[in-house]
Tab-separated table of C-alpha atoms in Angstrom:
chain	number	residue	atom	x	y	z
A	1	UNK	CA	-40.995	62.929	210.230
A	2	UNK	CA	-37.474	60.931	210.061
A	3	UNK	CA	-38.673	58.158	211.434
A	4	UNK	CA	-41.337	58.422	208.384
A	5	UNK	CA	-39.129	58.530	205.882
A	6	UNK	CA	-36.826	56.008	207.116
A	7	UNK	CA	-39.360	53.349	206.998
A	8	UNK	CA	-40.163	54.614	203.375
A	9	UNK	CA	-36.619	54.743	202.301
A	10	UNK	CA	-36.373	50.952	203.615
A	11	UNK	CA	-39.571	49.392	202.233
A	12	UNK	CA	-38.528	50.934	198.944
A	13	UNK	CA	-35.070	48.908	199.013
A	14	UNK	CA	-36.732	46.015	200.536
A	15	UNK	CA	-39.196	45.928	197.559
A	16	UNK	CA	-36.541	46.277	195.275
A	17	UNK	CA	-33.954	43.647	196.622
A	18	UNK	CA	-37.670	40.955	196.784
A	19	UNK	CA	-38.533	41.721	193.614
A	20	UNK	CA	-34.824	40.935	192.471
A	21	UNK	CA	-34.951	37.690	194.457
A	22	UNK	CA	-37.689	36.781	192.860
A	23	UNK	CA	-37.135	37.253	189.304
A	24	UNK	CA	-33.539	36.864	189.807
A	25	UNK	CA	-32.215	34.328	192.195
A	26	UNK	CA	-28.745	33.869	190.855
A	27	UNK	CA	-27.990	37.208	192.289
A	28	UNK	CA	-28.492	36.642	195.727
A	29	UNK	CA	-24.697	38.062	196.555
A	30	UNK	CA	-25.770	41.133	194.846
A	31	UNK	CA	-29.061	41.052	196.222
A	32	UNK	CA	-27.732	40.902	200.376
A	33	UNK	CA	-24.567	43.140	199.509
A	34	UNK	CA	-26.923	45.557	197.846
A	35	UNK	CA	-29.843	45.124	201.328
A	36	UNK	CA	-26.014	45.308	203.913
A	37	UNK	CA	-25.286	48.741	202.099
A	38	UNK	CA	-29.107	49.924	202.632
A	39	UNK	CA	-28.923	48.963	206.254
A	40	UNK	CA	-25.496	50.729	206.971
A	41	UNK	CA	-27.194	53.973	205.253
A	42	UNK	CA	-30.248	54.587	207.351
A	43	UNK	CA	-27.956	53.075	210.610
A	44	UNK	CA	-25.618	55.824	209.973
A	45	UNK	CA	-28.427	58.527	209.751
A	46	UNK	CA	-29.990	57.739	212.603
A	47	UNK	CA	-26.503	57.901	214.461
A	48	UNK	CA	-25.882	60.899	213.230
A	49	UNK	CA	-29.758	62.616	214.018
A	50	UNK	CA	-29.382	61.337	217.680
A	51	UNK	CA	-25.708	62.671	217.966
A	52	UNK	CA	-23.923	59.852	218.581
A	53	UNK	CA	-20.693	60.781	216.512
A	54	UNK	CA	-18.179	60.084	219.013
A	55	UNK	CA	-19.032	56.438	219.537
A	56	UNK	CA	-18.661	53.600	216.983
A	57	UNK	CA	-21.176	51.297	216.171
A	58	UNK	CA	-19.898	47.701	215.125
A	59	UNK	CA	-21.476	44.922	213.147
A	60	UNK	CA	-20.846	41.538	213.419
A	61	UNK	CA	-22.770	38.665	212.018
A	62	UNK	CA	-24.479	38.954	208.395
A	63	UNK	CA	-24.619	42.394	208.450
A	64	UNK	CA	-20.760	42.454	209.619
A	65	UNK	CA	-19.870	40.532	206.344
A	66	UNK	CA	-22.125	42.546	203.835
A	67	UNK	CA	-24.312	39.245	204.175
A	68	UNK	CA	-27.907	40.617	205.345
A	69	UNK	CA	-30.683	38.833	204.297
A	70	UNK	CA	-34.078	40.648	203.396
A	71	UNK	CA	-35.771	38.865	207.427
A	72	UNK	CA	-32.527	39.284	209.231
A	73	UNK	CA	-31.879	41.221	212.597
A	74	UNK	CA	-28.602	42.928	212.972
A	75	UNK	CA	-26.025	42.446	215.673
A	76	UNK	CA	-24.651	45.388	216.834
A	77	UNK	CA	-22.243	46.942	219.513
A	78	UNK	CA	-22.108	49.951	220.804
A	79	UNK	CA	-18.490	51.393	221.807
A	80	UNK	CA	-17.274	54.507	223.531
A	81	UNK	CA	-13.944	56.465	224.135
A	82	UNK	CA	-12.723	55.824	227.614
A	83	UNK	CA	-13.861	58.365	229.536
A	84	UNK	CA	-16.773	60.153	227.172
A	85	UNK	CA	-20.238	59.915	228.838
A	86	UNK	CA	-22.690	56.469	228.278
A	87	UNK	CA	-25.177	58.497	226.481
A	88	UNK	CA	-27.865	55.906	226.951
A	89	UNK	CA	-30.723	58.308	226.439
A	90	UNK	CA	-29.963	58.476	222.881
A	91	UNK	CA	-28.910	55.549	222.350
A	92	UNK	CA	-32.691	54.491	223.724
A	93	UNK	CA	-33.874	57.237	221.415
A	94	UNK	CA	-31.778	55.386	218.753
A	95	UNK	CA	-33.299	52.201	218.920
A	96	UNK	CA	-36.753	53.454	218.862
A	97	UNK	CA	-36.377	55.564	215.908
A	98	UNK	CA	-34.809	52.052	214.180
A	99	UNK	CA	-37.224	49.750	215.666
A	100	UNK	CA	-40.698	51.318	216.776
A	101	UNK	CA	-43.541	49.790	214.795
A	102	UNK	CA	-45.969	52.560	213.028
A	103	UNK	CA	-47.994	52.632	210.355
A	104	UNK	CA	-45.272	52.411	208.053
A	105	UNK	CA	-43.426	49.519	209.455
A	106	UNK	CA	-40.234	49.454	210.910
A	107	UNK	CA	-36.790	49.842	210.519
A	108	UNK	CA	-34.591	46.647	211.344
A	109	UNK	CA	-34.545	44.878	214.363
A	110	UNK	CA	-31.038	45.597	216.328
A	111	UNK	CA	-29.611	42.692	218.773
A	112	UNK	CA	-26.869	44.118	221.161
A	113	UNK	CA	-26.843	40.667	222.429
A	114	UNK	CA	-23.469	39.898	221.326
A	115	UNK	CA	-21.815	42.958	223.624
A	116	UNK	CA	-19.080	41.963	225.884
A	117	UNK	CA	-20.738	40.374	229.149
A	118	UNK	CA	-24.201	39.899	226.846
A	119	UNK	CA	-27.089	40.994	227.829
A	120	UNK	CA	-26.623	41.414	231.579
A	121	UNK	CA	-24.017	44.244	230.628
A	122	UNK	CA	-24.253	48.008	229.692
A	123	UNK	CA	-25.836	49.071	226.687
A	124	UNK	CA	-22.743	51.153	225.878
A	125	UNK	CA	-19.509	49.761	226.997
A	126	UNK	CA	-16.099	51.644	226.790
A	127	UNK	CA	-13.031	50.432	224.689
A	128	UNK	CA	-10.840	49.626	227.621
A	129	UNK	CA	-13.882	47.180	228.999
A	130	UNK	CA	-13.710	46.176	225.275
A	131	UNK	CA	-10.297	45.131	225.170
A	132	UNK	CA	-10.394	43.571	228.778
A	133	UNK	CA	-13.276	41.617	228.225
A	134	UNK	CA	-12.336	39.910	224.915
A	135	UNK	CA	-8.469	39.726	226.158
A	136	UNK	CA	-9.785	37.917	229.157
A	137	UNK	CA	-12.543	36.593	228.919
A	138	UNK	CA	-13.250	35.704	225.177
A	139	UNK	CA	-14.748	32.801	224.285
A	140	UNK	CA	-14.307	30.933	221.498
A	141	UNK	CA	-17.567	31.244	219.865
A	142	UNK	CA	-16.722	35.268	220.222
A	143	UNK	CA	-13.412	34.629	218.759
A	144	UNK	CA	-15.629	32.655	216.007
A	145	UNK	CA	-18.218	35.661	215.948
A	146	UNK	CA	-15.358	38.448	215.610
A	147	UNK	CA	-14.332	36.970	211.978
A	148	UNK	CA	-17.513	38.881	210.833
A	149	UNK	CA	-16.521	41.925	212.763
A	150	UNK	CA	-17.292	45.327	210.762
A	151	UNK	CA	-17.413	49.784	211.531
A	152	UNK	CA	-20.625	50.578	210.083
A	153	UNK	CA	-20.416	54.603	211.807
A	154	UNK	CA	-19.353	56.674	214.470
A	155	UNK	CA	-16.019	58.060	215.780
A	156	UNK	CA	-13.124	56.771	212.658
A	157	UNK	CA	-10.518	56.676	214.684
A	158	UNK	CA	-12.078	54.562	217.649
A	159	UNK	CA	-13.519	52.394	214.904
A	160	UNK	CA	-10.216	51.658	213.711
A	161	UNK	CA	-8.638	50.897	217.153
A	162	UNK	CA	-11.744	48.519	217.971
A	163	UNK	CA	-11.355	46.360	214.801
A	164	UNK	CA	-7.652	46.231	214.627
A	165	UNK	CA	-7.851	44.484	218.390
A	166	UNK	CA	-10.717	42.468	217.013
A	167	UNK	CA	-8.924	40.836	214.274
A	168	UNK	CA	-5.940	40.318	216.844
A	169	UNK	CA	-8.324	38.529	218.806
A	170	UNK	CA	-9.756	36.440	216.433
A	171	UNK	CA	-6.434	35.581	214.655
A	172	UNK	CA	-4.001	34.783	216.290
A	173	UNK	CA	-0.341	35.100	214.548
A	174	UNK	CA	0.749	31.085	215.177
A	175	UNK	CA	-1.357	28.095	214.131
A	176	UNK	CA	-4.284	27.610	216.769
A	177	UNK	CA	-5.243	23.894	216.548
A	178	UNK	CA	-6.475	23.937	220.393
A	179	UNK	CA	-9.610	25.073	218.696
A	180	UNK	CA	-10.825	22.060	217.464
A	181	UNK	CA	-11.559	20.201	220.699
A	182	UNK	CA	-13.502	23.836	221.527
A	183	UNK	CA	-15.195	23.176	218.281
A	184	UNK	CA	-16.438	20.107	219.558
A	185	UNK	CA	-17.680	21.019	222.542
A	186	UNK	CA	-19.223	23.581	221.106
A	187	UNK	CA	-20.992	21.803	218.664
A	188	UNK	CA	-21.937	19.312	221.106
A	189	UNK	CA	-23.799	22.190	223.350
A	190	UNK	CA	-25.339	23.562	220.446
A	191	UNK	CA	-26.926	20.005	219.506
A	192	UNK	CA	-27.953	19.223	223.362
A	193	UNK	CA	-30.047	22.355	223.561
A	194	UNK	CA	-31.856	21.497	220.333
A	195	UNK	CA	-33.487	18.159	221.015
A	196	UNK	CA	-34.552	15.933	217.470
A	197	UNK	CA	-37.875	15.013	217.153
A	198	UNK	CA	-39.265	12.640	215.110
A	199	UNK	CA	-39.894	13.790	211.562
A	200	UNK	CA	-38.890	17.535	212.244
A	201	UNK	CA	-35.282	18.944	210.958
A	202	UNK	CA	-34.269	22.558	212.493
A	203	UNK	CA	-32.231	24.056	209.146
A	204	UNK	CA	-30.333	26.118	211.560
A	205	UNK	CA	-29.349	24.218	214.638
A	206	UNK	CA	-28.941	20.625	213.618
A	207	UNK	CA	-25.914	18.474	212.588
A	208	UNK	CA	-24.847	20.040	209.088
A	209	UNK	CA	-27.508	23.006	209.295
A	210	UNK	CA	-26.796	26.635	209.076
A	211	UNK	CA	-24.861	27.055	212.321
A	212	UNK	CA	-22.513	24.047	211.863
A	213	UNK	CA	-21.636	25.365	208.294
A	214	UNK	CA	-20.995	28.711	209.936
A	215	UNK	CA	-18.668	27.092	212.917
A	216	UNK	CA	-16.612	24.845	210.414
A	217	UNK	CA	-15.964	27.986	208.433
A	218	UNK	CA	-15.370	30.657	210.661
A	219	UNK	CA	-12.941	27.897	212.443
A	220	UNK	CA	-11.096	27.576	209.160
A	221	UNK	CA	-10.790	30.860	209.062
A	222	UNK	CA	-9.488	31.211	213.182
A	223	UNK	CA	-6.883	28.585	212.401
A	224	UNK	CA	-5.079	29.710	209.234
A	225	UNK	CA	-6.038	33.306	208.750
A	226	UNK	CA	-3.352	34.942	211.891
């Protein structure tokens, strides 16, 4: 079956890319390009087996920046032509071909989360409620976000359109310094909802963890890239 020999074509990179961080751990940019480019593969032929040419399928987070590490999910969203059906049935298909646990494992874990209006919105949004959304709506941690933005398949021409408005949304073409008191406030939500305890440090979530590294960057990046 696909599905099969999906999950054998993954564990074999996975074992490969371990193996490599193992023995090798000064080439951990080689090893999460190489682990991105493995993803993107068996993404794309799973698109393509459930007929979902005509939409575009966008990555954003570590998989959006050729970053993915060997326990990461992917973020993913799912875009359509105006007017061209919401084919959710196969995009349900989709996911269960990429997710379903068997005997063989799985494929990678997909998180649509990050889809305009989150997870209370359609699986499969169109690119006019794309380009409404963000233009009115964004926030700044999706302005943030959008820096890692990224066409891993589907329809070339809508993919092109989507991340041309994303990197006009994210970069704006004069020097942005509002976003510093949004940084803070951000930050400052992000610490409130992750409560210190005594003797415990969250690596992710806590002053100067992962998250904090990833803000200050990506904010860099807002305020002098347009």
């Amino acid at each position: 079956k696909s599905a099969d020999l999906l999950r054998f074509d993954r564990n074999q990179a996975w074992l490969v890319a371990t193996l490599a961080t193992h023995y090798h751990p000064d080439l951990t940019a080689k090893v999460v390009e190489f682990w991105s480019e493995v993803a993107d593969v068996l993404l794309t032929r799973a698109w393509t087996e459930f007929g979902l040419e005509n939409y575009t399928l966008l990555a954003l987070g570590k998989l959006g920046s050729s970053e993915l590490n060997l326990s990461s999910d992917v973020d993913l969203i799912i875009v359509r032509p105006d007017g061209a059906p919401a084919s959710v049935e196969n995009v349900h298909k989709f996911n269960s071909h990429m997710q379903e646990l068997t005997e063989y494992g799985f494929g990678f874990r997909l998180d649509y989360d990050l889809r305009p209006g989150g997870k209370a919105s359609p699986l499969v949004t169109s690119i006019t409620e794309f380009e409404n959304y963000y233009g009115n709506h964004g926030a700044l941690w999706e302005r943030l976000a959008f820096v890692r933005v990224r066409k891993v398949c589907g329809n070339p021409e809508l993919g092109q359109a989507l991340t041309d408005f994303a990197a006009k949304f994210s970069f704006r073409s004069h020097l942005d310094y509002s976003i510093r008191e949004g940084l803070k406030n951000l930050r400052r939500n992000i610490f409130a909802e992750t409560p210190s305890r005594p003797g415990s440090l969250n690596l992710k979530l806590h002053p100067g963890g992962i998250r904090d590294i990833e803000l200050f960057a990506h904010s860099l990046m807002v305020v002098y890239g347009g």
